PDB file of C-alpha atoms in Angstrom:
ATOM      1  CA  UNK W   1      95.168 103.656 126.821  1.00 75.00           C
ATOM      2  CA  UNK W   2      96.053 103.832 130.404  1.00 84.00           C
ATOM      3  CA  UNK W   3      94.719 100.173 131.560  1.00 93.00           C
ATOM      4  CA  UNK W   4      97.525  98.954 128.563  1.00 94.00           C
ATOM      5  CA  UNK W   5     100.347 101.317 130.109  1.00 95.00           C
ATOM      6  CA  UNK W   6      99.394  99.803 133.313  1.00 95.00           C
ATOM      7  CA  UNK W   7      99.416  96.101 131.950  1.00 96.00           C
ATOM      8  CA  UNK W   8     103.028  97.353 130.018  1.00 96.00           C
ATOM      9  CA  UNK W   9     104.437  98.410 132.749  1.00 96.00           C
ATOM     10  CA  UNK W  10     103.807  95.622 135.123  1.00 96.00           C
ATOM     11  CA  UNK W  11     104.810  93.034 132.824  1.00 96.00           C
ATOM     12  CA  UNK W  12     108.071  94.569 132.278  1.00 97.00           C
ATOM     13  CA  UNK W  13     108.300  95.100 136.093  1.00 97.00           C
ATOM     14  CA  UNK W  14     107.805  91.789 136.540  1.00 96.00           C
ATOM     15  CA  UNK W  15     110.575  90.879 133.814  1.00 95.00           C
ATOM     16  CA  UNK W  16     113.088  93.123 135.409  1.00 96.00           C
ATOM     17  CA  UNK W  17     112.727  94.251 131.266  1.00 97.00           C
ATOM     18  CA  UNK W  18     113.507  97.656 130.138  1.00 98.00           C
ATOM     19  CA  UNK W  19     111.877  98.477 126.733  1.00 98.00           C
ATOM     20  CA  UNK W  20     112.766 101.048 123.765  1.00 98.00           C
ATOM     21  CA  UNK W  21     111.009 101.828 120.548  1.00 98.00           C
ATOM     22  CA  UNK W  22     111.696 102.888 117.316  1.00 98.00           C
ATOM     23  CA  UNK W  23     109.467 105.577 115.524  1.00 98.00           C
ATOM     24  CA  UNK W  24     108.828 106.859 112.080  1.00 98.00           C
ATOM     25  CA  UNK W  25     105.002 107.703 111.403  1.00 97.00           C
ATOM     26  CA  UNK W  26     104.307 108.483 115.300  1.00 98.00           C
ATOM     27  CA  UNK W  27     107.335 111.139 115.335  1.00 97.00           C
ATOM     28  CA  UNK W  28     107.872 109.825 119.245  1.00 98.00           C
ATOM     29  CA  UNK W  29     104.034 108.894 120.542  1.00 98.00           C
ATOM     30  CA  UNK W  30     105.195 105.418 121.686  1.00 98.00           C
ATOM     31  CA  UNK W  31     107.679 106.818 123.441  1.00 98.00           C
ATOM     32  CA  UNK W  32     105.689 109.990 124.621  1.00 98.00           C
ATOM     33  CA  UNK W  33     102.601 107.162 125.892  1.00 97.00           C
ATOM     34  CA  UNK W  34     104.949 105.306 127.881  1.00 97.00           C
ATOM     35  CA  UNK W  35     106.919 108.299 129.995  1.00 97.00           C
ATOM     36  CA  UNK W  36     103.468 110.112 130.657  1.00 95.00           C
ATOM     37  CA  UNK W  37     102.735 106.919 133.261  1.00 94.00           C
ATOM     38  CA  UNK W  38     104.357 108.020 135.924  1.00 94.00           C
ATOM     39  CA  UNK W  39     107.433 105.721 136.899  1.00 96.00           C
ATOM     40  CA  UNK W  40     108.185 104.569 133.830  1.00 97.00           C
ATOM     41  CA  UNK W  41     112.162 105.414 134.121  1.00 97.00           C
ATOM     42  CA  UNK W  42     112.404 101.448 135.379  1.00 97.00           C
ATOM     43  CA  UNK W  43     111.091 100.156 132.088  1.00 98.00           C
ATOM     44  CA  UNK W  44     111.495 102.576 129.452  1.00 98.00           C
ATOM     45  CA  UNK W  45     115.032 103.038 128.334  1.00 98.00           C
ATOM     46  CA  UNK W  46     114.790 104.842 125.133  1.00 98.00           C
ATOM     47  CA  UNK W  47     113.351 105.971 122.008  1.00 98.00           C
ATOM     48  CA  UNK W  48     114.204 106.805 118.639  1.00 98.00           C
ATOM     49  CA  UNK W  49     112.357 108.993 116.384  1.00 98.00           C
ATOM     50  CA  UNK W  50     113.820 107.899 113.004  1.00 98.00           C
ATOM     51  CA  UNK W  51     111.419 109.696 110.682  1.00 97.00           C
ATOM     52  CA  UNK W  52     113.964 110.002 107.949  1.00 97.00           C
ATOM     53  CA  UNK W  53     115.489 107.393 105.171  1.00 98.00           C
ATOM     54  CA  UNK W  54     118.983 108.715 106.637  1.00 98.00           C
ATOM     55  CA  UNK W  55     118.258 108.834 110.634  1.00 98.00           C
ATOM     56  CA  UNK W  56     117.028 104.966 109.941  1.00 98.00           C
ATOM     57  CA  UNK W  57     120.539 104.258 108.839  1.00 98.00           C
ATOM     58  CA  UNK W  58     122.414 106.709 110.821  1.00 98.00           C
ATOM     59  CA  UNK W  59     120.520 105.592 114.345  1.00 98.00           C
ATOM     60  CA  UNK W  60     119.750 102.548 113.816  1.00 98.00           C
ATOM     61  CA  UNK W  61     121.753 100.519 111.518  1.00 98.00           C
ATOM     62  CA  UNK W  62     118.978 100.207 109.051  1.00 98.00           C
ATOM     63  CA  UNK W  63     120.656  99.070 105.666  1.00 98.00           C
ATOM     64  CA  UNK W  64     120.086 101.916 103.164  1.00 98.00           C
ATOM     65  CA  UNK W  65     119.605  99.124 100.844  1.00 98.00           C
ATOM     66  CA  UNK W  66     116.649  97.663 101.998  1.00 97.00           C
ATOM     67  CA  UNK W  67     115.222 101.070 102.279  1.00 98.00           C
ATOM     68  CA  UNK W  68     116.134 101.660  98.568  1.00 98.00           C
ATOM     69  CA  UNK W  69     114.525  97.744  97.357  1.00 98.00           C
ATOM     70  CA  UNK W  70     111.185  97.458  99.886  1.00 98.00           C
ATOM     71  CA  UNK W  71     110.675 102.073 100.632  1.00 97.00           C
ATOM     72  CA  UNK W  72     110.881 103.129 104.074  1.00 98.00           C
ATOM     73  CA  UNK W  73     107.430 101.799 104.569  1.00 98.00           C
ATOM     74  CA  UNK W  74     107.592  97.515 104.753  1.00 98.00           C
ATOM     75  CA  UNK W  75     108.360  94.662 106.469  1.00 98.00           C
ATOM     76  CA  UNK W  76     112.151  94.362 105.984  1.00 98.00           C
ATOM     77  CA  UNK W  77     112.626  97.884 107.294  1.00 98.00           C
ATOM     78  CA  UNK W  78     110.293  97.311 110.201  1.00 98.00           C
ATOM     79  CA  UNK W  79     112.360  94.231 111.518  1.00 98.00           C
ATOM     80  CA  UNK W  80     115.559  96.408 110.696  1.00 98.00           C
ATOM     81  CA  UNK W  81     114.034  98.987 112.873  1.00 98.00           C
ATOM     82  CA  UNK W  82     113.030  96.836 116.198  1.00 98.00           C
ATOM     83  CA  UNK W  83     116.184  94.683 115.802  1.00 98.00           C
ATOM     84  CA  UNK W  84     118.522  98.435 115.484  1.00 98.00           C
ATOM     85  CA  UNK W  85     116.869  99.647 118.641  1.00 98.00           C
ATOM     86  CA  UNK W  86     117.558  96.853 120.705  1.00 97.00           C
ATOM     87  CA  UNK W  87     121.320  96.892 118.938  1.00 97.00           C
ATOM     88  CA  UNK W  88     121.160 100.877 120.317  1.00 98.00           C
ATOM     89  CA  UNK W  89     120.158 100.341 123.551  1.00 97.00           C
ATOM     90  CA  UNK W  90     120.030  98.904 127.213  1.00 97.00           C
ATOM     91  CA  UNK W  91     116.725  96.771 126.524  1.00 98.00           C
ATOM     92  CA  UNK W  92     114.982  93.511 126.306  1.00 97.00           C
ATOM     93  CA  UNK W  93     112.305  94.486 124.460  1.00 97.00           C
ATOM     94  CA  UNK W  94     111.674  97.224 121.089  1.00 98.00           C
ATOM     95  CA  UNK W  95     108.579  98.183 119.301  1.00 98.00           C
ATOM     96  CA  UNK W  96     109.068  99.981 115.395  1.00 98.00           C
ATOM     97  CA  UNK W  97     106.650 101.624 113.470  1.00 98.00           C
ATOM     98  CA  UNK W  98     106.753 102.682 110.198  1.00 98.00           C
ATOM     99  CA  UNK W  99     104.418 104.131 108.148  1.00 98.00           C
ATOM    100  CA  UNK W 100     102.123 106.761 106.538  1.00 97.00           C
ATOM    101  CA  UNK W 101      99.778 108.686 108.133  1.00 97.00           C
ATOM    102  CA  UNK W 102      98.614 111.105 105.770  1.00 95.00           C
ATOM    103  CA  UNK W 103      96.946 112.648 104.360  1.00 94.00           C
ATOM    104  CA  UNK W 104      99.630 112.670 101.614  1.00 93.00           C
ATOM    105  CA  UNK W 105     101.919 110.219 100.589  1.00 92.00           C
ATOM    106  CA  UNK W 106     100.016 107.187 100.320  1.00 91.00           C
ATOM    107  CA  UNK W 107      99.827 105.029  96.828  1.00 92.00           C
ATOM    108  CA  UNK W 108      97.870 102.170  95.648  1.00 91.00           C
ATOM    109  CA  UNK W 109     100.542 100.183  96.483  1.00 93.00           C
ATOM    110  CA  UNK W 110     100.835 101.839  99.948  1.00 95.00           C
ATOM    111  CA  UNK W 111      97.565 103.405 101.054  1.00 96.00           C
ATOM    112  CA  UNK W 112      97.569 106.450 103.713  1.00 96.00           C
ATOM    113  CA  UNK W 113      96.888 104.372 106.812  1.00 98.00           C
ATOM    114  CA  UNK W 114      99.483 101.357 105.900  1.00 98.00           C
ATOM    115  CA  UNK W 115     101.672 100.856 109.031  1.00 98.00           C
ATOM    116  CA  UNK W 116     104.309  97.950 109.318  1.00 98.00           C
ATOM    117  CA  UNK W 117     105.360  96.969 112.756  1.00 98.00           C
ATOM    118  CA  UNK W 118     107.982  95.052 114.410  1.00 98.00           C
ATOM    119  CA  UNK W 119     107.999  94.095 117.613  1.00 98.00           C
ATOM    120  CA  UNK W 120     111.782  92.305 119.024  1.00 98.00           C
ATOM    121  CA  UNK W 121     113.152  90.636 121.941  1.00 96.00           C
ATOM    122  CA  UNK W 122     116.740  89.591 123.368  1.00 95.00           C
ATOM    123  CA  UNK W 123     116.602  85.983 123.388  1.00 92.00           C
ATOM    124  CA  UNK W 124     118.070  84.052 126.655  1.00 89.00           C
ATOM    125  CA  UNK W 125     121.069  82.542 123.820  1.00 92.00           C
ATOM    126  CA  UNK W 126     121.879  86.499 123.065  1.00 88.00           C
ATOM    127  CA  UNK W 127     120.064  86.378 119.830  1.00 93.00           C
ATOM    128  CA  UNK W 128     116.476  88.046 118.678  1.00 96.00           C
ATOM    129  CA  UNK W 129     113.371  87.102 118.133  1.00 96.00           C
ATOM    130  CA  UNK W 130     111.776  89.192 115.836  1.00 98.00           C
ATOM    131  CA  UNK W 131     107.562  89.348 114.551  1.00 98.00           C
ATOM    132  CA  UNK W 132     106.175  92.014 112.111  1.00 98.00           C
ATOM    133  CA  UNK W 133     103.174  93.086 111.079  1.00 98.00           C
ATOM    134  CA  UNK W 134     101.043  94.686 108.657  1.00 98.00           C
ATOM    135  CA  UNK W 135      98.371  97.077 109.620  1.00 98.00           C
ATOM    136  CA  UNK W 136      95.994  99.178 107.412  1.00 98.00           C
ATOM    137  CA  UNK W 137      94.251 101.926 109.951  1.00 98.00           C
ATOM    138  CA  UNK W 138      91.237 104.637 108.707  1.00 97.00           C
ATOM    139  CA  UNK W 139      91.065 108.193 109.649  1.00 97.00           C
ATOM    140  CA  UNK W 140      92.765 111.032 109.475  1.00 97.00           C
ATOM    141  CA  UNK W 141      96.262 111.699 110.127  1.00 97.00           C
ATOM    142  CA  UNK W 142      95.819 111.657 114.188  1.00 97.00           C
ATOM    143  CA  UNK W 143      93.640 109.088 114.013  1.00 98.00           C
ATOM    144  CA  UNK W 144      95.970 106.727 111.954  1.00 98.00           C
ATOM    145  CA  UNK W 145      98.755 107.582 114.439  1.00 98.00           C
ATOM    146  CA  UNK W 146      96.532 106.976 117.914  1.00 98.00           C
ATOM    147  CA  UNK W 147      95.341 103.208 116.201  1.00 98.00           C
ATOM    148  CA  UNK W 148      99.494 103.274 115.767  1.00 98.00           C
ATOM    149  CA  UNK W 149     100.335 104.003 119.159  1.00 98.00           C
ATOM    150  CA  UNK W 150      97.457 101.434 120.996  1.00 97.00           C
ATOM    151  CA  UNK W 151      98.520  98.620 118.396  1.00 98.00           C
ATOM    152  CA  UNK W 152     101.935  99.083 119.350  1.00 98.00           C
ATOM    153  CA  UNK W 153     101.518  98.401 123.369  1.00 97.00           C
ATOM    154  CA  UNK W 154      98.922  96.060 122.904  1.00 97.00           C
ATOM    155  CA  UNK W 155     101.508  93.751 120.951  1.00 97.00           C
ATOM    156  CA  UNK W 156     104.093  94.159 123.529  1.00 96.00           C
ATOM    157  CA  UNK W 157     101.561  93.000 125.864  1.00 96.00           C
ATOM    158  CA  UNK W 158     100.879  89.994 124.199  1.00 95.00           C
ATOM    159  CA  UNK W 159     103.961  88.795 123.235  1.00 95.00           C
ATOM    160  CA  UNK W 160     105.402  89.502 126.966  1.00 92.00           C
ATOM    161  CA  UNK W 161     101.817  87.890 128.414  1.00 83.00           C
ATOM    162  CA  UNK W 162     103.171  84.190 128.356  1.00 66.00           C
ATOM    163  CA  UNK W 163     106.784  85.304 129.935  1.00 48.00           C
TER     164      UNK W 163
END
């Protein structure tokens, strides 16, 4: 985990990027990952730890409505997440995560492990780019959340690797 907080942080270096993230299933790892390397006050602006329906809405814009149509737990309110965060902060770049982690809660439809991401950046025209994605992790609750946290910097990585 370290080499990728190394990579993370030099990349956004680099950018002159600051980064924030939006969490539900990791309750604040993200952020916690990123402010354990030591500097990381010149790339990490913020998090949010959104674990609720109504902190969602309340800190990130997240239309209750989607929440209500897709659950908490899919790709509309991922993308609603990452795109909120940037809307909430000082960034160029957010990572969201939402999911379940278990061991209860999961359904057929929506297995413990399921995890939607979305990863977002400022675009030079003012706009965002957006990319989500659907994850399905094994283990138990910790486990699910550590495959959460190392997916989530590796895909900032890569989409900031040909910037």
């Amino acid at each position: 985990m370290t080499e990728i907080r190394r990579e993370l942080a030099e990349k956004l270096q680099k950018l002159g990027w600051m980064m924030a993230t939006a969490e539900s299933c990791t309750g604040g790892l993200i952020a916690a990952a990123c402010t354990d390397l030591a500097g990381s006050s010149a790339w990490f602006e913020r998090g949010f730890v959104t674990y609720s329906n109504a902190a969602k809405a309340e800190l990130l814009g997240v239309d209750p409505a989607l929440i209500e149509r897709f659950g908490a737990v899919s790709e509309p309110v991922a993308r609603a997440m990452a795109e909120g965060a940037l809307r909430h902060a000082h960034a160029q770049m957010s990572v969201a995560v939402t999911g379940i982690a278990g061991p209860t809660g999961g359904s057929p439809e929506k297995p413990v492990g399921t995890v939607w991401f979305g990863w977002s950046l400022r675009t030079p025209e003012g706009g965002l780019h957006t990319e989500t994605e659907h994850r399905r992790f094994d283990g138990d609750r910790a486990a699910v959340r550590a495959q959460t946290v190392a997916h989530a910097l590796a895909g900032i990585v890569r989409r900031l690797s040909p910037a």
